[in-house]
Amino acid sequence: MKKNTKCPLRKSLRRILLYRGSLLRLQALGVNRFYSYTLGKETGVSAEQVRKDFSEYRIKGNQRGGYHVDQLISEMEHIFYKKGSQNIIVVGRGNIGSSLANYSNFIQRQINIVATFDIDPSKQRIRSEIPVYTMERLKEIIDRFAVRTAIVAVPEPAAQSVCDQLVEYGVGGIINFAPVILKVPDEVIINNINLSDEIESVIYCVSQACPEES
Amino acid sequence: MKKNTKCPLRKSLRRILLYRGSLLRLQALGVNRFYSYTLGKETGVSAEQVRKDFSEYRIKGNQRGGYHVDQLISEMEHIFYKKGSQNIIVVGRGNIGSSLANYSNFIQRQINIVATFDIDPSKQRIRSEIPVYTMERLKEIIDRFAVRTAIVAVPEPAAQSVCDQLVEYGVGGIINFAPVILKVPDEVIINNINLSDEIESVIYCVSQACPEES
DNA sequence: TAGTTATTGTTATATATTTCACAATATTTT
DNA sequence: AAAATATTGTGAAATATATAACAATAACTA
């Protein structure tokens, strides 16, 4: 394990998640054994990197025999879901919020959206499996479902204020889709996802004909 | 400039985009001068890093006087839009595709979605500024609008095949929202965005109480 | 069962990225 | 106009990340 002062993981964590996705697909395909280079090719990562990452997370294979898909997946579950499936909420039931509420891939990953919120009361009439509440019930729902992670998908002007409320009510991790860099206390984990930036970086690289990491 | 073998930029490019977003906001607020630490605080980046990044992109400030907001923005436009605004397309007019089609922030960034595509002909009845075509017209539109960058927002099983078509028709950069790692020739730029992974990495860090880079 | 082989796990090396430190300098002050 | 000051720009050091190299070894072969 590196002496990374901030955190014992980063890029490697992202890749572990990547590997898991790939392994779930391989599992669905009925594959039951794989090698570092198999997974590497599948995920676009070098075989050495795969082994290095596994080593960091204390994932052991079998010399000459590779790794077992099922076993690896359950080891990864163990790494990620010590505490069972996670209840999360989405604030903002606009386009992005609704996309997320309808996103079918979360179930497989044990990501459980328990509620969404919107200031606009008319949004509550949305027909969906996942309820839409007004902001008044934010604290209540966070408490009831022990929500520790939330997604911010409100328009830019409202984002910081929503974020502040979430932090106040005890949320420790935020994924933010509003095009602002949200300010949070040091102990709160924040993942700012800026769709324009994601697209623009590709546009730029295309115009320069230079590769971009995924 | 670093001797990065792959590409003369990466993290720094992302941050330049980040800075630009911040500066656009400062500009709207009427601010006209800033310092490396101002922008650093705004974006959550160290002041040294800001200066280092500027230096890499040959952006000059004024010793003791800092930088001019307007001037910097136009310098950045110059870096990113040598070739004017970019025409892009979105394949898949489901939830995510529609979110993107309605996303208002692209205009400001000169990202111009000229068309969206979907196999389902009923999707063409969607009322929106941006037209919805069936896949048959993909090549025609790519050619007509000189599209070099595309967004893939189709369900997982269709993603690779859509990607292959795009590459065949000359698209050089792809932003992929399907939860698969798309395989593309080396010269094609790909940015795989996996929403589950983005969320899970935060969930994991929260459960470990360790910080995560944005 | 001994020899061969393919693959892991890890140590060493190379590269990329960030932080630190400070000289250079434009602006402000007296 | 000289001195003081705040800020940039960058080279050097520290850290993080990726690649390469190979010894250890489980599985296979004869």
Coordinates of C-alpha atoms (C1' of nucleotides) in Angstrom, one line a residue:
Chain A
M1 CA 0.0 0.0 0.0
K2 CA 1.4 3.4 -1.0
K3 CA 2.1 6.1 1.5
N4 CA -0.4 8.3 -0.3
T5 CA -1.0 10.9 2.4
K6 CA -4.5 11.8 1.3
C7 CA -6.0 8.3 1.0
P8 CA -4.7 4.8 0.4
L9 CA -6.4 4.7 -3.0
R10 CA -7.4 6.7 -6.0
K11 CA -6.9 5.7 -9.6
S12 CA -6.6 2.2 -8.4
L13 CA -10.0 2.4 -6.8
R14 CA -11.5 3.6 -10.0
R15 CA -9.9 0.7 -11.8
I16 CA -11.1 -1.8 -9.2
L17 CA -14.6 -0.6 -10.0
L18 CA -13.9 -1.0 -13.7
Y19 CA -12.7 -4.5 -13.2
R20 CA -15.8 -5.4 -11.2
G21 CA -18.0 -4.2 -14.0
S22 CA -16.1 -6.3 -16.5
L23 CA -16.2 -9.3 -14.3
L24 CA -19.9 -9.0 -13.8
R25 CA -20.2 -9.1 -17.6
L26 CA -17.9 -12.1 -17.8
Q27 CA -19.9 -13.8 -15.1
A28 CA -23.1 -13.2 -17.0
L29 CA -21.4 -14.8 -20.1
G30 CA -20.6 -17.9 -18.1
V31 CA -16.9 -17.4 -17.9
N32 CA -15.4 -18.7 -14.7
R33 CA -11.7 -18.2 -14.9
F34 CA -9.6 -15.3 -16.1
Y35 CA -6.0 -14.0 -16.1
S36 CA -4.5 -10.6 -15.5
Y37 CA -4.1 -10.1 -19.3
T38 CA -7.7 -11.2 -20.0
L39 CA -9.1 -8.6 -17.7
G40 CA -6.5 -6.2 -18.9
K41 CA -7.5 -6.5 -22.5
E42 CA -11.2 -6.3 -21.5
T43 CA -10.8 -3.1 -19.6
G44 CA -8.0 -1.4 -21.6
V45 CA -5.5 -1.7 -18.7
S46 CA -2.1 -3.4 -18.8
A47 CA -1.8 -6.8 -17.2
E48 CA 0.8 -5.5 -14.8
Q49 CA -1.4 -2.8 -13.7
V50 CA -4.2 -5.3 -13.0
R51 CA -1.9 -7.4 -10.9
K52 CA -0.6 -4.3 -9.1
D53 CA -4.1 -3.1 -8.3
F54 CA -5.1 -6.5 -7.0
S55 CA -2.0 -6.6 -4.9
E56 CA -2.9 -3.2 -3.4
Y57 CA -6.3 -4.5 -2.5
R58 CA -4.9 -7.8 -1.2
I59 CA -6.7 -9.8 -3.9
K60 CA -4.9 -13.1 -4.5
G61 CA -4.9 -15.2 -7.5
N62 CA -3.5 -18.6 -8.3
Q63 CA 0.0 -18.8 -9.8
R64 CA -0.4 -20.4 -13.2
G65 CA -4.2 -20.8 -12.7
G66 CA -5.3 -17.1 -12.8
Y67 CA -8.3 -15.9 -10.9
H68 CA -11.9 -17.2 -10.4
V69 CA -14.6 -14.8 -11.6
D70 CA -17.1 -15.7 -8.9
Q71 CA -14.6 -15.6 -6.1
L72 CA -13.2 -12.3 -7.3
I73 CA -16.6 -10.7 -7.5
S74 CA -17.5 -11.8 -4.0
E75 CA -14.1 -10.5 -2.7
M76 CA -14.9 -7.2 -4.3
E77 CA -18.4 -7.1 -2.8
H78 CA -16.6 -7.6 0.4
I79 CA -14.3 -4.7 -0.2
F80 CA -17.2 -2.4 -1.3
Y81 CA -20.2 -3.6 0.7
K82 CA -19.0 -4.4 4.1
K83 CA -22.1 -2.5 5.2
G84 CA -24.6 -4.0 2.7
S85 CA -26.4 -2.0 0.1
Q86 CA -26.3 1.8 0.3
N87 CA -29.3 4.1 0.4
I88 CA -28.7 7.2 -1.6
I89 CA -30.9 10.1 -2.6
V90 CA -31.1 12.4 -5.6
V91 CA -31.8 16.1 -5.2
G92 CA -33.3 17.7 -8.3
R93 CA -35.8 15.8 -10.4
G94 CA -35.0 17.5 -13.7
N95 CA -33.5 15.7 -16.7
I96 CA -30.4 14.4 -15.0
G97 CA -32.2 13.6 -11.8
S98 CA -34.8 11.6 -13.7
S99 CA -32.2 9.8 -15.8
L100 CA -30.5 8.7 -12.6
A101 CA -33.8 7.7 -11.0
N102 CA -34.5 5.5 -14.0
Y103 CA -31.0 4.2 -14.5
S104 CA -31.3 0.4 -14.3
N105 CA -27.7 -0.4 -13.6
F106 CA -27.7 0.7 -10.0
I107 CA -29.6 -2.3 -8.8
Q108 CA -26.9 -4.7 -9.8
R109 CA -24.4 -2.5 -8.0
Q110 CA -26.5 -2.4 -4.8
I111 CA -26.9 1.3 -5.2
N112 CA -30.4 2.0 -3.9
I113 CA -32.0 5.3 -4.6
V114 CA -34.6 5.6 -1.9
A115 CA -36.0 9.1 -2.8
T116 CA -35.6 12.1 -5.0
F117 CA -36.4 15.7 -4.2
D118 CA -37.4 18.8 -6.0
I119 CA -38.6 22.3 -5.1
D120 CA -41.3 22.2 -7.7
P121 CA -44.3 20.5 -6.2
S122 CA -45.7 19.6 -9.6
K123 CA -42.7 17.2 -10.0
Q124 CA -44.3 15.0 -7.3
R125 CA -46.9 13.9 -9.8
I126 CA -44.1 12.1 -11.8
R127 CA -45.0 8.4 -12.2
S128 CA -42.0 6.4 -11.1
E129 CA -41.0 3.7 -8.8
I130 CA -38.9 6.2 -6.9
P131 CA -40.8 8.9 -4.9
V132 CA -40.4 12.6 -5.4
Y133 CA -40.6 14.7 -2.3
T134 CA -40.4 18.4 -1.7
M135 CA -37.3 19.8 0.0
E136 CA -39.1 20.0 3.3
R137 CA -38.8 16.3 3.9
L138 CA -35.1 16.1 3.2
K139 CA -33.9 15.8 6.7
E140 CA -36.6 13.3 7.6
I141 CA -35.7 11.0 4.7
I142 CA -32.0 11.2 5.3
D143 CA -32.5 10.2 8.9
R144 CA -35.0 7.5 8.2
F145 CA -32.9 5.7 5.5
A146 CA -29.5 6.5 7.1
V147 CA -28.5 8.2 3.9
R148 CA -24.8 9.0 3.8
T149 CA -24.3 9.7 0.1
A150 CA -26.4 12.1 -2.1
I151 CA -26.5 13.2 -5.7
V152 CA -27.0 16.9 -6.5
A153 CA -28.7 17.4 -9.8
V154 CA -30.2 20.8 -9.4
P155 CA -29.6 23.9 -11.5
E156 CA -26.3 25.7 -10.8
P157 CA -27.7 28.6 -8.7
A158 CA -29.3 26.2 -6.2
A159 CA -26.5 23.7 -6.0
Q160 CA -24.4 25.2 -3.2
S161 CA -27.3 25.8 -1.0
V162 CA -28.6 22.3 -1.5
C163 CA -25.1 21.0 -0.8
D164 CA -24.9 22.9 2.5
Q165 CA -28.2 21.4 3.6
L166 CA -27.1 17.9 2.8
V167 CA -23.9 18.4 4.8
E168 CA -25.8 19.9 7.7
Y169 CA -28.1 16.9 7.8
G170 CA -25.1 14.5 8.0
V171 CA -24.5 13.5 4.4
G172 CA -20.8 12.6 4.1
G173 CA -20.5 12.1 0.3
I174 CA -21.8 14.1 -2.6
I175 CA -21.9 13.5 -6.4
N176 CA -22.5 16.8 -8.0
F177 CA -23.8 17.3 -11.6
A178 CA -24.3 21.0 -11.4
P179 CA -21.6 22.9 -13.3
V180 CA -20.1 24.5 -10.1
I181 CA -17.3 23.3 -7.8
L182 CA -19.2 22.8 -4.6
K183 CA -17.5 23.9 -1.4
V184 CA -17.7 21.4 1.4
P185 CA -15.9 20.8 4.7
D186 CA -12.7 18.7 4.4
E187 CA -14.2 15.6 5.8
V188 CA -17.0 15.5 3.2
I189 CA -16.2 13.5 0.0
I190 CA -17.2 15.3 -3.2
N191 CA -17.2 14.2 -6.8
N192 CA -17.9 17.0 -9.1
I193 CA -19.0 15.8 -12.5
N194 CA -19.1 18.4 -15.2
L195 CA -20.6 17.1 -18.4
S196 CA -19.4 20.1 -20.5
D197 CA -15.8 19.5 -19.3
E198 CA -16.0 15.8 -20.1
I199 CA -17.1 16.6 -23.6
E200 CA -14.8 19.5 -24.2
S201 CA -11.7 17.6 -23.1
V202 CA -12.5 15.0 -25.8
I203 CA -13.2 17.8 -28.4
Y204 CA -9.9 19.3 -27.6
C205 CA -8.0 16.1 -27.8
V206 CA -9.7 15.3 -31.1
S207 CA -8.7 18.7 -32.5
Q208 CA -5.1 18.0 -31.3
A209 CA -5.3 14.4 -32.3
C210 CA -3.9 13.3 -28.9
P211 CA -5.1 10.5 -26.7
E212 CA -7.0 11.1 -23.5
E213 CA -7.2 8.8 -20.5
S214 CA -10.6 7.3 -19.8
Chain B
M1 CA 5.7 21.2 -21.5
K2 CA 6.2 17.7 -20.1
K3 CA 7.6 14.9 -22.1
N4 CA 4.4 12.9 -21.6
T5 CA 4.7 10.4 -24.3
K6 CA 1.0 9.9 -24.8
C7 CA 0.0 13.5 -25.0
P8 CA 1.2 16.9 -23.8
L9 CA -1.7 17.2 -21.4
R10 CA -4.0 15.4 -19.2
K11 CA -4.9 16.3 -15.6
S12 CA -3.8 19.8 -16.5
L13 CA -6.2 20.0 -19.4
R14 CA -9.1 19.0 -17.1
R15 CA -8.1 21.7 -14.7
I16 CA -7.8 24.3 -17.4
L17 CA -11.4 23.5 -18.3
L18 CA -12.2 23.8 -14.6
Y19 CA -10.6 27.2 -14.4
R20 CA -12.5 28.4 -17.4
G21 CA -15.8 27.5 -15.9
S22 CA -14.8 29.4 -12.8
L23 CA -13.7 32.4 -14.7
L24 CA -16.9 32.5 -16.7
R25 CA -18.7 32.7 -13.4
L26 CA -16.4 35.4 -12.1
Q27 CA -16.9 37.3 -15.3
A28 CA -20.7 37.1 -14.9
L29 CA -20.2 38.5 -11.4
G30 CA -18.3 41.5 -12.8
V31 CA -14.9 40.5 -11.4
N32 CA -12.2 41.6 -13.7
R33 CA -8.9 40.7 -12.0
F34 CA -7.8 37.6 -10.1
Y35 CA -4.7 35.9 -8.7
S36 CA -3.5 32.4 -8.7
Y37 CA -4.8 31.9 -5.1
T38 CA -8.2 33.4 -5.9
L39 CA -8.8 31.0 -8.7
G40 CA -7.2 28.2 -6.6
K41 CA -9.6 28.7 -3.8
E42 CA -12.5 28.9 -6.2
T43 CA -11.6 25.6 -7.9
G44 CA -10.1 23.7 -5.0
V45 CA -6.7 23.6 -6.5
S46 CA -3.5 24.9 -5.0
A47 CA -2.2 28.3 -6.2
E48 CA 1.1 26.7 -7.3
Q49 CA -0.8 24.2 -9.4
V50 CA -2.8 27.0 -11.0
R51 CA 0.4 28.8 -12.0
K52 CA 2.1 25.6 -13.1
D53 CA -0.9 24.8 -15.3
F54 CA -1.0 28.3 -16.8
S55 CA 2.7 28.0 -17.5
E56 CA 2.2 24.7 -19.3
Y57 CA -0.4 26.3 -21.6
R58 CA 1.8 29.4 -21.9
I59 CA -0.7 31.6 -20.2
K60 CA 1.0 34.7 -18.8
G61 CA -0.1 36.9 -16.0
N62 CA 1.3 40.1 -14.6
Q63 CA 3.8 39.9 -11.7
R64 CA 2.2 41.6 -8.8
G65 CA -0.9 42.4 -10.8
G66 CA -2.3 38.9 -11.3
Y67 CA -4.5 38.0 -14.3
H68 CA -7.3 39.7 -16.2
V69 CA -10.5 37.7 -16.3
D70 CA -11.6 38.8 -19.8
Q71 CA -8.2 38.3 -21.2
L72 CA -7.8 34.9 -19.8
I73 CA -11.1 33.7 -21.0
S74 CA -10.3 34.8 -24.5
E75 CA -6.9 33.2 -24.3
M76 CA -8.6 30.0 -23.3
E77 CA -11.1 30.3 -26.1
H78 CA -8.1 30.5 -28.3
I79 CA -6.7 27.3 -26.9
F80 CA -10.0 25.4 -27.2
Y81 CA -11.7 26.9 -30.2
K82 CA -9.2 27.5 -32.8
K83 CA -11.7 25.9 -35.1
G84 CA -14.8 27.7 -33.8
S85 CA -17.7 25.9 -32.2
Q86 CA -18.0 22.2 -32.5
N87 CA -20.8 20.2 -33.9
I88 CA -21.5 17.1 -32.0
I89 CA -24.2 14.4 -32.0
V90 CA -25.9 12.2 -29.4
V91 CA -26.8 8.6 -30.2
G92 CA -29.6 7.3 -28.0
R93 CA -32.5 9.5 -27.0
G94 CA -33.3 7.8 -23.8
N95 CA -33.1 9.5 -20.4
I96 CA -29.4 10.4 -20.6
G97 CA -29.6 11.3 -24.3
S98 CA -32.5 13.6 -23.6
S99 CA -30.8 15.1 -20.5
L100 CA -27.9 16.0 -22.7
A101 CA -30.1 17.4 -25.5
N102 CA -31.8 19.7 -23.0
Y103 CA -28.6 20.6 -21.1
S104 CA -28.4 24.4 -21.3
N105 CA -24.8 24.8 -20.3
F106 CA -23.4 23.6 -23.7
I107 CA -24.4 26.8 -25.5
Q108 CA -22.0 28.9 -23.4
R109 CA -19.2 26.4 -24.1
Q110 CA -19.8 26.5 -27.8
I111 CA -20.7 22.8 -27.8
N112 CA -23.4 22.5 -30.4
I113 CA -25.5 19.4 -30.5
V114 CA -26.8 19.2 -34.1
A115 CA -28.8 16.0 -33.9
T116 CA -29.7 13.0 -31.8
F117 CA -30.4 9.5 -33.0
D118 CA -32.5 6.6 -31.8
I119 CA -33.5 3.2 -33.2
D120 CA -37.0 3.7 -31.9
P121 CA -38.9 5.7 -34.6
S122 CA -41.5 6.8 -32.0
K123 CA -38.7 8.9 -30.3
Q124 CA -38.8 11.1 -33.4
R125 CA -42.0 12.6 -32.1
I126 CA -40.2 14.1 -29.2
R127 CA -40.8 17.8 -29.1
S128 CA -37.4 19.5 -28.8
E129 CA -35.2 22.0 -30.4
I130 CA -32.8 19.3 -31.4
P131 CA -34.0 16.8 -34.0
V132 CA -34.2 13.1 -33.4
Y133 CA -33.3 10.9 -36.4
T134 CA -33.3 7.2 -36.9
M135 CA -29.9 5.5 -37.3
E136 CA -30.2 5.3 -41.0
R137 CA -29.3 9.0 -41.3
L138 CA -26.2 8.7 -39.1
K139 CA -23.7 8.9 -41.9
E140 CA -25.5 11.7 -43.7
I141 CA -25.6 13.9 -40.7
I142 CA -22.0 13.2 -39.6
D143 CA -20.9 14.3 -43.1
R144 CA -23.2 17.3 -43.5
F145 CA -22.2 18.8 -40.1
A146 CA -18.5 17.6 -40.1
V147 CA -19.1 15.9 -36.8
R148 CA -15.9 14.7 -35.2
T149 CA -17.1 14.0 -31.7
A150 CA -20.1 12.0 -30.6
I151 CA -21.9 11.0 -27.4
V152 CA -23.0 7.4 -27.0
A153 CA -26.0 7.2 -24.7
V154 CA -27.6 3.9 -25.8
P155 CA -28.2 0.8 -23.6
E156 CA -25.2 -1.4 -23.0
P157 CA -25.9 -4.1 -25.5
A158 CA -26.0 -1.7 -28.4
A159 CA -23.1 0.5 -27.4
Q160 CA -20.2 -1.3 -29.1
S161 CA -22.0 -1.6 -32.4
V162 CA -23.0 2.1 -32.3
C163 CA -19.4 3.0 -31.5
D164 CA -18.1 0.9 -34.4
Q165 CA -20.4 2.7 -36.8
L166 CA -19.3 6.1 -35.5
V167 CA -15.7 5.2 -36.0
E168 CA -16.4 3.9 -39.4
Y169 CA -18.1 7.2 -40.4
G170 CA -15.1 9.2 -39.3
V171 CA -15.8 10.2 -35.8
G172 CA -12.6 10.7 -33.9
G173 CA -13.8 11.2 -30.3
I174 CA -16.5 9.5 -28.3
I175 CA -18.0 10.2 -24.9
N176 CA -19.6 7.0 -23.7
F177 CA -22.3 6.8 -21.0
A178 CA -23.0 3.1 -21.5
P179 CA -21.6 0.9 -18.7
V180 CA -19.1 -0.9 -21.0
I181 CA -15.6 -0.1 -21.9
L182 CA -15.8 0.6 -25.6
K183 CA -13.1 -0.8 -27.8
V184 CA -11.8 1.7 -30.4
P185 CA -8.7 2.0 -32.6
D186 CA -5.8 3.7 -30.9
E187 CA -6.2 7.0 -32.8
V188 CA -9.8 7.4 -31.6
I189 CA -10.2 9.4 -28.3
I190 CA -12.6 7.8 -25.9
N191 CA -14.0 9.0 -22.6
N192 CA -16.0 6.3 -20.8
I193 CA -18.2 7.8 -18.1
N194 CA -19.7 5.2 -15.8
L195 CA -22.2 6.7 -13.5
S196 CA -22.3 3.7 -11.2
D197 CA -18.6 3.9 -10.7
E198 CA -18.7 7.6 -10.0
I199 CA -21.3 7.0 -7.3
E200 CA -19.7 3.9 -5.9
S201 CA -16.3 5.5 -5.5
V202 CA -17.9 8.1 -3.3
I203 CA -19.8 5.5 -1.4
Y204 CA -16.6 3.6 -0.8
C205 CA -14.7 6.6 0.3
V206 CA -17.5 7.7 2.6
S207 CA -17.5 4.3 4.2
Q208 CA -13.8 4.5 4.6
A209 CA -13.9 8.1 5.5
C210 CA -11.1 8.9 3.0
P211 CA -11.0 11.8 0.6
E212 CA -11.5 11.4 -3.1
E213 CA -10.2 13.7 -5.9
S214 CA -12.8 15.4 -7.9
Chain C
dT1 C1' 7.7 -37.9 -10.0
dA2 C1' 10.7 -34.9 -12.3
dG3 C1' 10.8 -31.4 -15.8
dT4 C1' 8.5 -27.8 -18.2
dT5 C1' 5.6 -23.9 -18.6
dA6 C1' 2.4 -20.2 -17.8
dT7 C1' 1.1 -17.0 -14.6
dT8 C1' 1.2 -14.6 -10.4
dG9 C1' 3.2 -11.3 -7.0
dT10 C1' 6.6 -8.0 -6.1
dT11 C1' 10.8 -5.4 -6.3
dA12 C1' 13.1 -2.1 -9.1
dT13 C1' 12.9 1.4 -12.6
dA14 C1' 10.8 5.0 -15.2
dT15 C1' 7.5 8.5 -15.8
dA16 C1' 4.0 11.8 -14.5
dT17 C1' 2.2 15.0 -11.2
dT18 C1' 2.3 17.9 -7.2
dT19 C1' 4.4 20.7 -3.9
dC20 C1' 8.0 23.6 -2.4
dA21 C1' 11.1 27.4 -2.6
dC22 C1' 12.7 31.4 -4.3
dA23 C1' 14.4 34.7 -7.8
dA24 C1' 12.4 38.1 -10.9
dT25 C1' 9.5 41.9 -11.2
dA26 C1' 5.4 45.0 -11.5
dT27 C1' 3.0 47.8 -8.4
dT28 C1' 2.5 50.5 -4.4
dT29 C1' 4.2 53.3 -0.7
dT30 C1' 7.0 56.8 1.4
Chain D
dA1 C1' 13.0 58.1 -7.0
dA2 C1' 14.2 54.6 -3.7
dA3 C1' 12.3 51.0 -0.7
dA4 C1' 8.9 47.8 0.4
dT5 C1' 5.7 44.4 -1.0
dA6 C1' 2.8 41.1 -3.3
dT7 C1' 2.6 38.1 -6.9
dT8 C1' 4.2 35.6 -10.8
dG9 C1' 7.0 32.0 -13.2
dT10 C1' 9.9 28.2 -12.8
dG11 C1' 13.6 25.0 -11.5
dA12 C1' 14.4 21.5 -7.9
dA13 C1' 12.4 18.1 -4.6
dA14 C1' 8.8 15.1 -3.2
dT15 C1' 5.2 12.2 -4.1
dA16 C1' 2.2 9.3 -6.8
dT17 C1' 1.5 6.3 -10.7
dA18 C1' 2.8 3.2 -14.4
dT19 C1' 5.9 0.0 -16.6
dA20 C1' 9.3 -3.5 -16.7
dA21 C1' 11.6 -7.4 -15.1
dC22 C1' 11.9 -11.5 -12.9
dA23 C1' 11.9 -14.9 -9.1
dA24 C1' 8.4 -17.9 -7.0
dT25 C1' 5.3 -21.4 -7.8
dA26 C1' 1.0 -24.0 -9.1
dA27 C1' -0.6 -26.6 -12.7
dC28 C1' 0.4 -29.4 -16.6
dT29 C1' 3.1 -33.0 -19.2
dA30 C1' 5.4 -37.1 -20.0

